[in-house]
Coordinates of C-alpha atoms and ligand atoms in Angstrom, one line a residue:
X205 CA -93.0 74.4 68.7
X206 CA -90.9 71.8 70.4
X207 CA -91.8 69.9 73.5
X208 CA -90.1 70.8 76.8
X209 CA -89.3 67.3 78.1
X210 CA -85.8 66.1 79.0
X211 CA -84.0 64.8 76.0
X212 CA -82.6 61.7 77.5
X213 CA -81.3 59.1 75.1
X214 CA -82.8 55.6 75.3
X215 CA -79.6 53.6 76.2
X216 CA -79.3 50.0 77.1
X217 CA -77.2 50.9 80.2
X218 CA -80.2 52.8 81.5
X219 CA -82.2 49.6 81.9
X220 CA -79.7 48.0 84.2
X221 CA -79.1 51.2 86.1
X222 CA -82.9 51.4 86.7
X223 CA -83.0 47.8 87.8
X224 CA -80.1 48.3 90.2
X225 CA -81.5 51.4 91.7
X226 CA -85.2 50.6 91.9
X227 CA -85.2 46.7 92.0
X228 CA -81.7 46.4 93.5
X229 CA -82.5 43.4 95.7
X230 CA -84.2 41.3 92.9
X231 CA -82.1 38.2 92.2
X232 CA -80.3 36.8 89.2
X233 CA -79.8 33.1 89.7
X234 CA -77.6 31.1 87.2
X235 CA -76.7 27.5 86.8
X236 CA -73.1 27.7 85.8
X237 CA -71.1 25.7 83.3
X238 CA -69.1 24.6 86.4
X239 CA -72.4 22.9 87.5
X240 CA -73.2 24.9 90.6
X241 CA -75.8 27.6 91.2
X242 CA -74.7 31.2 91.4
X243 CA -76.9 34.0 92.8
X244 CA -76.6 37.7 93.2
X245 CA -78.7 40.8 92.7
X246 CA -79.3 43.4 90.0
X247 CA -77.3 45.8 92.2
X248 CA -74.3 43.4 92.1
X249 CA -74.8 42.8 88.3
X250 CA -74.8 46.5 87.5
X251 CA -71.6 47.1 89.6
X252 CA -69.8 44.3 87.9
X253 CA -71.0 45.3 84.4
X254 CA -69.7 48.9 85.0
X255 CA -66.4 47.5 86.1
X256 CA -66.2 45.2 83.1
X257 CA -67.0 48.2 80.8
X258 CA -64.1 50.0 82.3
X259 CA -61.8 47.0 81.8
X260 CA -63.0 46.8 78.1
X261 CA -61.9 50.4 77.7
X262 CA -58.5 49.3 79.2
X263 CA -58.2 46.7 76.5
X264 CA -58.7 49.5 73.9
X265 CA -62.3 48.6 72.9
X266 CA -63.7 51.7 71.4
X267 CA -67.2 53.0 70.4
X268 CA -68.6 50.7 67.7
X269 CA -66.0 48.0 68.1
X270 CA -67.5 44.5 68.0
X271 CA -67.1 42.2 71.0
X272 CA -68.2 38.7 70.4
X273 CA -69.7 36.2 72.8
X274 CA -70.1 32.4 72.5
X275 CA -71.9 31.6 75.7
X276 CA -74.9 30.1 77.4
X277 CA -77.6 31.9 79.4
X278 CA -75.8 33.0 82.6
X279 CA -74.9 36.0 84.8
X280 CA -71.5 36.6 83.1
X281 CA -73.2 36.7 79.7
X282 CA -75.7 39.2 81.2
X283 CA -72.8 41.4 82.4
X284 CA -71.3 41.4 78.9
X285 CA -74.7 42.4 77.5
X286 CA -74.6 45.6 79.5
X287 CA -70.8 46.2 79.7
X288 CA -70.2 45.9 75.9
X289 CA -73.3 47.9 74.7
X290 CA -73.3 50.3 77.7
X291 CA -69.7 51.3 76.9
X292 CA -70.7 52.1 73.3
X293 CA -69.2 49.0 71.8
X294 CA -71.3 46.4 69.9
X295 CA -72.3 43.1 71.6
X296 CA -72.0 40.4 68.9
X297 CA -73.7 37.2 70.2
X298 CA -72.8 34.1 68.2
X299 CA -74.7 30.8 68.1
X300 CA -72.3 28.0 69.2
X301 CA -74.5 25.4 67.5
X302 CA -73.5 26.7 64.1
X303 CA -70.9 25.0 62.1
X304 CA -67.3 26.1 63.1
X305 CA -66.7 27.4 59.6
X306 CA -69.9 29.5 59.8
X307 CA -68.8 30.8 63.2
X308 CA -65.4 31.8 61.8
X309 CA -67.1 33.4 58.8
X310 CA -69.4 35.5 61.1
X311 CA -66.6 36.6 63.4
X312 CA -64.5 37.7 60.4
X313 CA -67.4 39.4 58.7
X314 CA -68.2 41.3 61.8
X315 CA -64.5 42.1 62.4
X316 CA -64.8 41.1 66.1
X317 CA -62.0 42.5 68.3
X318 CA -62.4 40.3 71.4
X319 CA -64.2 37.0 71.9
X320 CA -65.6 35.9 75.3
X321 CA -66.5 32.2 75.6
X322 CA -67.9 29.7 78.1
X323 CA -65.5 26.8 78.8
X324 CA -67.8 24.3 77.1
X325 CA -66.7 25.9 73.8
X326 CA -62.9 25.7 74.5
X327 CA -62.2 22.9 72.0
X328 CA -64.2 24.8 69.3
X329 CA -62.3 28.0 70.0
X330 CA -59.0 26.3 70.0
X331 CA -59.8 24.8 66.6
X332 CA -60.9 28.1 65.0
X333 CA -58.8 30.8 66.9
X334 CA -56.2 31.1 64.1
X335 CA -58.9 31.6 61.5
X336 CA -60.3 34.6 63.4
X337 CA -58.1 37.2 61.8
X338 CA -59.5 40.4 63.5
X339 CA -59.7 39.0 67.0
X340 CA -57.0 40.6 69.3
X341 CA -57.8 38.5 72.4
X342 CA -59.8 35.6 73.7
X343 CA -61.4 35.7 77.2
X344 CA -62.6 32.5 79.1
X345 CA -65.7 33.2 81.2
X346 CA -64.4 31.8 84.5
X347 CA -62.3 32.5 87.5
X348 CA -58.6 31.9 87.8
X349 CA -59.0 28.4 89.4
X350 CA -61.0 27.1 86.4
X351 CA -58.6 28.5 83.7
X352 CA -57.5 26.0 81.2
X353 CA -53.8 25.1 81.1
X354 CA -51.7 26.9 78.4
X355 CA -53.1 25.5 75.2
X356 CA -53.7 26.4 71.6
X357 CA -55.0 29.9 72.4
X358 CA -52.2 32.5 72.7
X359 CA -52.7 35.0 75.4
X360 CA -55.9 33.6 76.7
X361 CA -57.4 35.9 79.4
X362 CA -59.4 35.1 82.5
X363 CA -62.7 36.9 82.8
X364 CA -62.7 37.4 86.5
X365 CA -59.1 38.8 86.4
X366 CA -60.1 41.1 83.6
X367 CA -63.2 42.3 85.4
X368 CA -61.1 43.0 88.5
X369 CA -58.8 45.3 86.5
X370 CA -61.7 47.6 85.8
X371 CA -62.5 50.8 87.7
X372 CA -65.5 50.4 90.1
X373 CA -66.1 54.1 89.8
X374 CA -66.7 54.0 86.1
X375 CA -69.9 55.9 85.0
X376 CA -72.0 54.9 82.0
X377 CA -71.3 57.2 79.1
X378 CA -74.2 59.0 77.4
X379 CA -74.3 59.0 73.6
X380 CA -76.8 59.0 70.6
X381 CA -79.5 56.4 71.1
X382 CA -79.3 55.5 67.4
X383 CA -75.8 54.0 67.9
X384 CA -75.4 50.3 67.4
X385 CA -75.8 48.2 70.6
X386 CA -75.9 44.6 69.4
X387 CA -75.4 42.4 66.4
X388 CA -77.0 39.0 65.6
X389 CA -76.7 37.0 62.5
X390 CA -79.6 35.0 61.0
X391 CA -78.9 31.3 60.9
X392 CA -78.7 31.6 57.1
X393 CA -80.5 28.4 56.1
X394 CA -80.0 29.8 52.5
X395 CA -76.8 31.6 51.7
X396 CA -74.4 33.1 54.1
X397 CA -75.6 34.4 57.5
X398 CA -76.6 38.1 57.5
X399 CA -76.3 40.5 60.4
X400 CA -79.1 42.4 62.1
X401 CA -77.6 45.4 63.8
X402 CA -79.8 46.6 66.7
X403 CA -79.5 50.2 68.0
X404 CA -79.9 51.3 71.7
X405 CA -83.1 53.0 70.8
X406 CA -84.6 49.9 69.0
X407 CA -83.5 47.6 71.9
X408 CA -85.0 49.8 74.6
X409 CA -88.3 50.4 72.7
X410 CA -88.6 46.6 71.9
X411 CA -88.0 45.8 75.6
X412 CA -90.6 48.3 76.7
X413 CA -93.3 47.2 74.2
X414 CA -92.7 43.5 74.5
X415 CA -93.0 43.5 78.3
X416 CA -96.5 44.9 78.2
X417 CA -99.6 42.8 79.0
X418 CA -100.6 42.2 75.4
X419 CA -97.0 41.0 74.8
X420 CA -94.9 38.9 77.2
X421 CA -96.6 40.5 80.2
X422 CA -93.6 40.6 82.5
X423 CA -93.9 42.2 85.9
X424 CA -92.0 42.6 89.2
X425 CA -94.1 39.7 90.6
X426 CA -92.6 37.2 88.1
X427 CA -89.6 34.9 88.2
X428 CA -88.5 34.5 84.6
X429 CA -86.4 31.7 83.2
X430 CA -85.4 32.3 79.6
X431 CA -84.9 29.0 77.9
X432 CA -84.4 30.9 74.6
X433 CA -80.7 31.4 74.3
X434 CA -78.9 34.7 74.8
X435 CA -76.8 33.7 71.7
X436 CA -79.8 34.0 69.4
X437 CA -81.8 37.2 69.0
X438 CA -80.9 38.3 72.5
X439 CA -83.1 35.7 74.1
X440 CA -86.2 37.5 72.6
X441 CA -85.1 40.6 74.5
X442 CA -85.7 39.1 77.9
X443 CA -82.3 40.2 79.3
X444 CA -83.6 43.7 78.7
X445 CA -87.4 43.4 79.4
X446 CA -87.0 41.4 82.6
X447 CA -84.7 43.9 84.5
X448 CA -86.9 46.7 83.1
X449 CA -89.8 45.0 84.9
X450 CA -87.8 44.3 88.1
X451 CA -88.6 40.5 87.9
X452 CA -86.3 37.8 89.3
X453 CA -84.2 36.2 86.5
X454 CA -83.1 32.6 86.4
X455 CA -80.5 31.4 83.9
X456 CA -80.4 27.7 83.0
X457 CA -76.8 27.6 81.7
X458 CA -76.1 24.6 79.4
X459 CA -78.5 22.3 81.2
X460 CA -81.6 22.4 78.9
X461 CA -82.8 18.8 79.2
X462 CA -86.3 18.3 80.7
X463 CA -85.0 17.0 84.1
X464 CA -82.6 19.9 84.8
X465 CA -85.1 22.5 83.6
X466 CA -87.9 21.1 85.8
X467 CA -85.6 21.0 88.9
X468 CA -84.6 24.6 88.4
X469 CA -88.2 25.7 87.7
X470 CA -89.2 24.2 91.0
X471 CA -86.2 25.2 93.1
X472 CA -86.4 28.9 92.1
X473 CA -90.2 29.3 91.8
X474 CA -90.2 30.1 88.1
X475 CA -93.5 31.7 87.0
X476 CA -92.8 32.5 83.4
X477 CA -90.6 31.1 80.7
X478 CA -90.0 31.3 76.9
X479 CA -88.7 28.9 74.3
X480 CA -89.1 27.2 71.0
X481 CA -91.4 24.1 70.7
X482 CA -88.5 21.6 70.5
X483 CA -87.4 22.6 74.0
X484 CA -90.9 22.3 75.5
X485 CA -91.1 18.8 74.0
X486 CA -88.3 17.6 76.3
X487 CA -89.7 19.4 79.4
X488 CA -93.2 18.2 78.9
X489 CA -92.2 14.6 78.2
X490 CA -90.2 14.6 81.5
X491 CA -93.0 16.0 83.5
X492 CA -95.7 13.7 82.0
X493 CA -93.6 10.6 82.2
X494 CA -92.8 11.1 85.8
X495 CA -96.3 12.2 86.8
X496 CA -94.9 15.6 88.0
X497 CA -96.7 18.9 88.1
X498 CA -95.4 22.5 88.3
X499 CA -96.0 24.3 91.5
X500 CA -95.3 27.9 90.4
X501 CA -95.0 27.9 86.6
X502 CA -98.1 29.6 85.1
X503 CA -97.3 31.1 81.7
X504 CA -95.0 30.5 78.8
X505 CA -94.3 32.1 75.5
X506 CA -93.7 29.7 72.6
X507 CA -92.4 30.9 69.2
X508 CA -89.6 30.6 66.7
X509 CA -91.6 28.0 64.9
X510 CA -95.3 27.1 65.1
X511 CA -96.5 25.8 68.5
X512 CA -98.2 22.5 67.7
X513 CA -101.8 22.6 69.0
X514 CA -101.3 19.3 70.8
X515 CA -98.4 20.9 72.8
X516 CA -100.6 23.9 73.6
X517 CA -103.4 21.6 74.8
X518 CA -101.1 19.6 77.1
X519 CA -99.7 22.7 78.7
X520 CA -103.0 24.4 79.2
X521 CA -105.3 21.4 80.0
X522 CA -103.0 19.0 81.8
X523 CA -100.3 21.2 83.3
X524 CA -102.3 24.4 83.9
X525 CA -99.7 26.6 82.1
X526 CA -101.0 29.5 80.0
X527 CA -99.5 29.6 76.5
X528 CA -98.7 32.8 74.6
X529 CA -98.0 31.9 71.0
X530 CA -95.6 34.5 69.5
X531 CA -94.1 35.3 66.2
X532 CA -91.1 37.2 65.2
X533 CA -87.7 37.0 63.6
X534 CA -84.0 38.0 64.0
X535 CA -84.7 41.0 61.8
X536 CA -87.5 42.2 64.2
X537 CA -85.5 42.1 67.5
X538 CA -87.5 39.7 67.4
X539 CA -91.1 40.2 68.7
X540 CA -93.8 41.1 66.1
X541 CA -97.0 39.5 67.4
X542 CA -98.2 37.7 70.6
X543 CA -101.4 35.9 71.0
X544 CA -103.6 37.0 73.9
X545 CA -107.4 37.2 73.9
X546 CA -109.5 40.3 73.5
X547 CA -112.1 41.2 76.1
X548 CA -115.0 40.0 73.9
X549 CA -113.4 36.6 73.5
X550 CA -114.2 35.9 77.1
X551 CA -117.8 35.1 76.1
X552 CA -116.7 32.4 73.6
X553 CA -116.8 28.7 74.4
X554 CA -113.4 27.3 75.4
X555 CA -112.9 25.5 72.0
X556 CA -113.3 28.8 70.1
X557 CA -111.0 30.6 72.5
X558 CA -108.4 27.9 71.9
X559 CA -108.8 28.4 68.1
X560 CA -107.9 32.1 68.6
X561 CA -104.9 31.2 70.8
X562 CA -103.5 28.8 68.2
X563 CA -102.8 31.8 65.9
X564 CA -99.5 33.7 66.1
X565 CA -101.4 36.7 67.5
X566 CA -101.9 40.4 67.4
X567 CA -99.2 42.9 66.5
X568 CA -97.7 44.6 69.5
X569 CA -97.6 48.4 69.6
X570 CA -94.7 49.6 67.4
X571 CA -95.1 46.9 64.7
X572 CA -97.3 47.3 61.6
X573 CA -97.9 44.5 59.2
X574 CA -99.7 43.7 56.0
X575 CA -100.1 40.8 53.5
X576 CA -99.7 41.3 49.8
X577 CA -100.0 39.3 46.6
X578 CA -97.2 38.6 44.1
X579 CA -97.6 42.1 42.6
X580 CA -97.3 43.8 46.0
X581 CA -101.1 44.7 46.2
X582 CA -102.4 44.6 49.8
X583 CA -104.8 41.6 50.5
X584 CA -107.8 41.7 52.8
X585 CA -107.8 40.8 56.5
X586 CA -110.5 38.1 56.3
X587 CA -108.6 35.3 58.0
X588 CA -108.7 33.2 54.8
X589 CA -106.7 35.1 52.1
X590 CA -103.1 34.4 52.4
X591 CA -100.1 36.4 51.1
X592 CA -96.6 37.5 51.6
X593 CA -96.2 39.1 55.0
X594 CA -94.5 42.5 55.3
X595 CA -93.7 44.5 58.4
X596 CA -92.4 47.8 59.6
X597 CA -91.5 49.5 62.9
X598 CA -88.7 51.1 64.9
X599 CA -87.2 47.7 65.8
X600 CA -87.3 46.2 62.3
X601 CA -84.1 46.2 60.3
X602 CA -83.7 48.7 57.4
X603 CA -80.9 46.7 55.9
X604 CA -78.3 44.1 56.8
X605 CA -74.9 44.7 58.4
X606 CA -72.3 45.9 55.9
X607 CA -74.9 46.1 53.2
X608 CA -75.3 42.4 52.6
X609 CA -78.3 41.6 50.4
X610 CA -78.5 45.2 49.2
X611 CA -81.6 47.2 49.4
X612 CA -84.0 44.8 51.1
X613 CA -87.1 47.0 51.8
X614 CA -90.2 47.1 49.6
X615 CA -91.7 50.6 49.7
X616 CA -90.4 51.0 53.3
X617 CA -91.7 47.5 54.4
X618 CA -89.5 44.5 55.3
X619 CA -90.5 41.3 53.5
X620 CA -90.5 38.6 56.1
X621 CA -90.4 35.6 53.8
X622 CA -93.4 34.2 55.6
X623 CA -96.8 33.5 54.1
X624 CA -99.8 34.4 56.4
X625 CA -103.4 35.3 56.8
X626 CA -104.7 38.2 59.0
X627 CA -108.3 38.0 60.4
X628 CA -110.7 40.9 60.9
X629 CA -109.6 41.3 64.5
X630 CA -105.9 41.7 63.4
X631 CA -104.7 38.2 64.4
X632 CA -101.9 36.9 62.3
X633 CA -101.7 33.2 61.3
X634 CA -98.5 31.9 59.6
X635 CA -99.3 29.5 56.8
X636 CA -95.7 28.7 56.1
X637 CA -92.3 30.1 55.2
X638 CA -92.5 30.9 51.5
X639 CA -89.7 28.5 50.8
X640 CA -91.5 25.7 52.6
X641 CA -94.9 26.1 51.0
X642 CA -95.9 23.1 48.9
X643 CA -96.9 24.0 45.4
X644 CA -99.4 21.5 44.1
X645 CA -101.0 22.1 40.7
X646 CA -100.6 25.9 40.9
X647 CA -102.2 26.0 44.4
X648 CA -100.4 26.3 47.8
X649 CA -100.5 23.8 50.6
X650 CA -99.4 25.1 54.0
X651 CA -97.1 22.6 55.7
X652 CA -97.7 23.9 59.2
X653 CA -101.4 22.9 59.1
X654 CA -100.6 19.3 58.0
X655 CA -97.8 19.0 60.7
X656 CA -100.2 20.2 63.4
X657 CA -102.8 17.6 62.4
X658 CA -100.2 14.8 62.4
X659 CA -98.8 15.9 65.8
X660 CA -102.3 15.7 67.3
X661 CA -102.3 11.9 66.6
X662 CA -101.4 10.2 70.0
X663 CA -98.7 8.0 68.4
X664 CA -96.8 10.9 66.8
X665 CA -94.0 12.7 68.6
X666 CA -92.8 15.0 65.8
X667 CA -93.8 15.6 62.2
X668 CA -92.5 17.6 59.3
X669 CA -94.2 18.0 55.9
X670 CA -92.2 18.8 52.7
X671 CA -93.0 19.0 49.0
X672 CA -91.7 16.2 46.8
X673 CA -91.5 16.4 43.0
X674 CA -94.6 14.9 41.3
X675 CA -95.0 14.5 37.5
X676 CA -98.5 15.8 37.3
X677 CA -98.9 18.2 40.2
X678 CA -95.3 19.7 40.4
X679 CA -95.1 18.9 44.1
X680 CA -97.1 16.8 46.6
X681 CA -96.8 16.7 50.4
X682 CA -94.7 14.0 52.0
X683 CA -95.0 13.6 55.8
X684 CA -91.9 12.6 57.7
X685 CA -92.8 11.3 61.2
X686 CA -91.1 10.4 64.4
X687 CA -93.3 8.0 66.4
X688 CA -93.6 8.2 70.2
X689 CA -91.4 5.6 71.9
X690 CA -93.1 2.2 71.8
X691 CA -96.1 3.5 69.7
X692 CA -97.4 1.5 66.7
X693 CA -98.7 3.4 63.8
X694 CA -99.2 2.5 60.1
X695 CA -99.0 4.8 57.1
X696 CA -102.6 4.2 56.2
X697 CA -103.9 4.9 59.7
X698 CA -102.1 8.2 59.8
X699 CA -103.3 9.3 56.3
X700 CA -106.9 8.2 57.3
X701 CA -106.5 10.5 60.3
X702 CA -106.4 13.5 58.0
X703 CA -109.9 12.7 56.5
X704 CA -112.4 15.4 57.2
X705 CA -109.7 17.6 58.8
X706 CA -108.4 19.3 55.6
X707 CA -109.5 19.5 52.0
X708 CA -109.0 16.1 50.3
X709 CA -106.3 17.5 48.0
X710 CA -104.2 18.7 51.0
X711 CA -103.9 15.2 52.4
X712 CA -100.2 14.0 52.1
X713 CA -99.5 11.4 49.4
X714 CA -97.1 9.4 51.6
X715 CA -95.6 9.0 55.1
X716 CA -92.1 7.9 56.0
X717 CA -91.1 7.1 59.5
X718 CA -87.8 8.0 60.9
X719 CA -85.9 8.1 64.2
X720 CA -85.2 11.8 64.4
X721 CA -85.7 15.0 62.4
X722 CA -82.7 17.3 61.6
X723 CA -82.8 20.2 64.0
X724 CA -80.7 23.4 63.3
X725 CA -78.8 25.8 65.6
X726 CA -82.0 27.6 66.7
X727 CA -83.9 24.5 67.5
X728 CA -86.0 24.5 64.4
X729 CA -86.5 21.5 62.1
X730 CA -84.4 21.9 59.0
X731 CA -86.7 21.4 56.1
X732 CA -84.0 22.1 53.5
X733 CA -82.1 19.0 54.9
X734 CA -85.3 16.9 54.7
X735 CA -85.9 18.1 51.2
X736 CA -82.4 17.0 50.2
X737 CA -82.8 13.7 52.0
X738 CA -86.1 12.8 50.3
X739 CA -85.7 14.5 46.9
X740 CA -85.6 11.1 45.2
X741 CA -88.5 9.7 47.2
X742 CA -91.0 8.1 44.9
X743 CA -94.6 8.9 45.9
X744 CA -97.1 6.1 45.4
X745 CA -99.3 8.5 43.4
X746 CA -96.5 9.4 41.0
Ligands
ADP199 P1 -83.6 32.3 61.4 O1 -82.3 32.6 62.0 O2 -83.9 30.8 61.2 O3 -84.1 33.1 60.3 P2 -85.4 33.5 63.2 O4 -85.4 33.1 64.6 O5 -85.1 34.8 62.8 O6 -84.4 32.5 62.7 O7 -86.7 32.9 62.5 C1 -87.7 33.7 62.0 C2 -88.8 32.8 61.3 O8 -89.2 31.7 62.2 C3 -90.0 33.5 60.9 O9 -89.8 34.2 59.7 C4 -91.0 32.4 60.8 O10 -90.9 31.7 59.6 C5 -90.6 31.4 61.9 N1 -91.4 31.6 63.1 C6 -91.1 32.3 64.2 N2 -92.1 32.2 65.1 C7 -93.1 31.4 64.5 C8 -94.4 31.0 64.9 N3 -94.9 31.2 66.1 N4 -95.1 30.2 64.1 C9 -94.6 29.9 62.9 N5 -93.4 30.3 62.4 C10 -92.6 31.1 63.2

């Protein structure tokens, strides 16, 4: 017997429609590329998104067509999120920090029809426009007054003019919730980037589940500033989960330095934010150096790479900001786990609570996970045994766009490429990416642990640990360190700092000091670049 509930498809447009109707006066505030602050409401946003959807139809954009964006976090990008997907086309967000050749590869691979871009990227677009074979038109995200003079891009269109050409009476179409809504390519640290193609259903379910208290915990009382970019994994779904919750939304545009972020946090009363550790580094340094404090900011999600314990301690103990450590990936929309305490953890002493919070956390409803050995046999959840991490769920990819990589699932599970432990309470802890694990004498050494210890030394700003060839042990750990400005630190002192904190054979064999670590398009340290740079490094133990 079938249920008798309304069969209403879970469509992305429904989220903004809900926000406009039930939280219509909540604001969306954006720092624009032009430098000024723009503000309007969900009601305004939805009306403009509908009009834009109609204008896209006028351009001939059909169901399933890919429409690409190269843009910062801002209200026009938000309008594209809803206009493109809501009209049945596929929003293809592109990371502008990728190499121009990679960007052109991605656009061609996705067969993008139109490309919308922020003016900051005009030179890049001019350079690559003729390589984008499938693109019929380019649209600059600005009003007529800011339009660039006739240049290298033939037929360049103006966003505001285009939007105005749309019909304000356009109604969101209804279609199968399994249709594609958005496309995002992994950064492809190895091989070509591969596309994760999200559906309307997966996007809505992910937004729903991730907003819940055990996840990001977003409510109508919050003012949310996503530092995570809308050009990578849909800013962790916040452009969907925030309107769904009715919260105020604040977009930082291109100004992601500590000072600009701090000023926006204070001016708009931001309560909640999300970003990768490298972004928090800049904000925390600015706040600490100038003796500032946050007046409304109370909670942040940190993920994308491991949150260093020292960073978590500063945020919680010095700045009174709760930290939710989260784990996920492009292929998972991206949220898989978030770290919040269980009721019974309340009785634990603060240090033990903190030890729980350092983990990547508990699966959110909808995601299942397991760890397996090399043969695929499931390993115990004892918090000590580590293995390959596999996941499944309605917002996990079943394959890559256009079949890249072939059949990727293992018995219906997606192999994440991460190595992890799971404890008896179900808390996940990432040991490493499998390609970053250091293999010493047939045993594994997790680089994240070693980096976390190094970064808890007061003279260390950033640290990365990589495996370097060793004649006896195959590989041994080398620590690459950026010192805090003005700090003095010798190799021996830092190595001594590891004594008693890890097994003796885990202690790195050597330390090199450098001015900066290579950071990729998604704000993560590029270990492959470091391995290349230090592959000839001669360890003193070799
Ligand atoms: P990429 O495009 O680099 O694949 P993703 O954003 O999809 O980017 O990265 C996903 C990977 O990032 C995960 O597989 C994991 O290795 C790493 N990661 C994400 N969050 C965390 C975290 N909290 N701790 C440790 N590693 C993390």
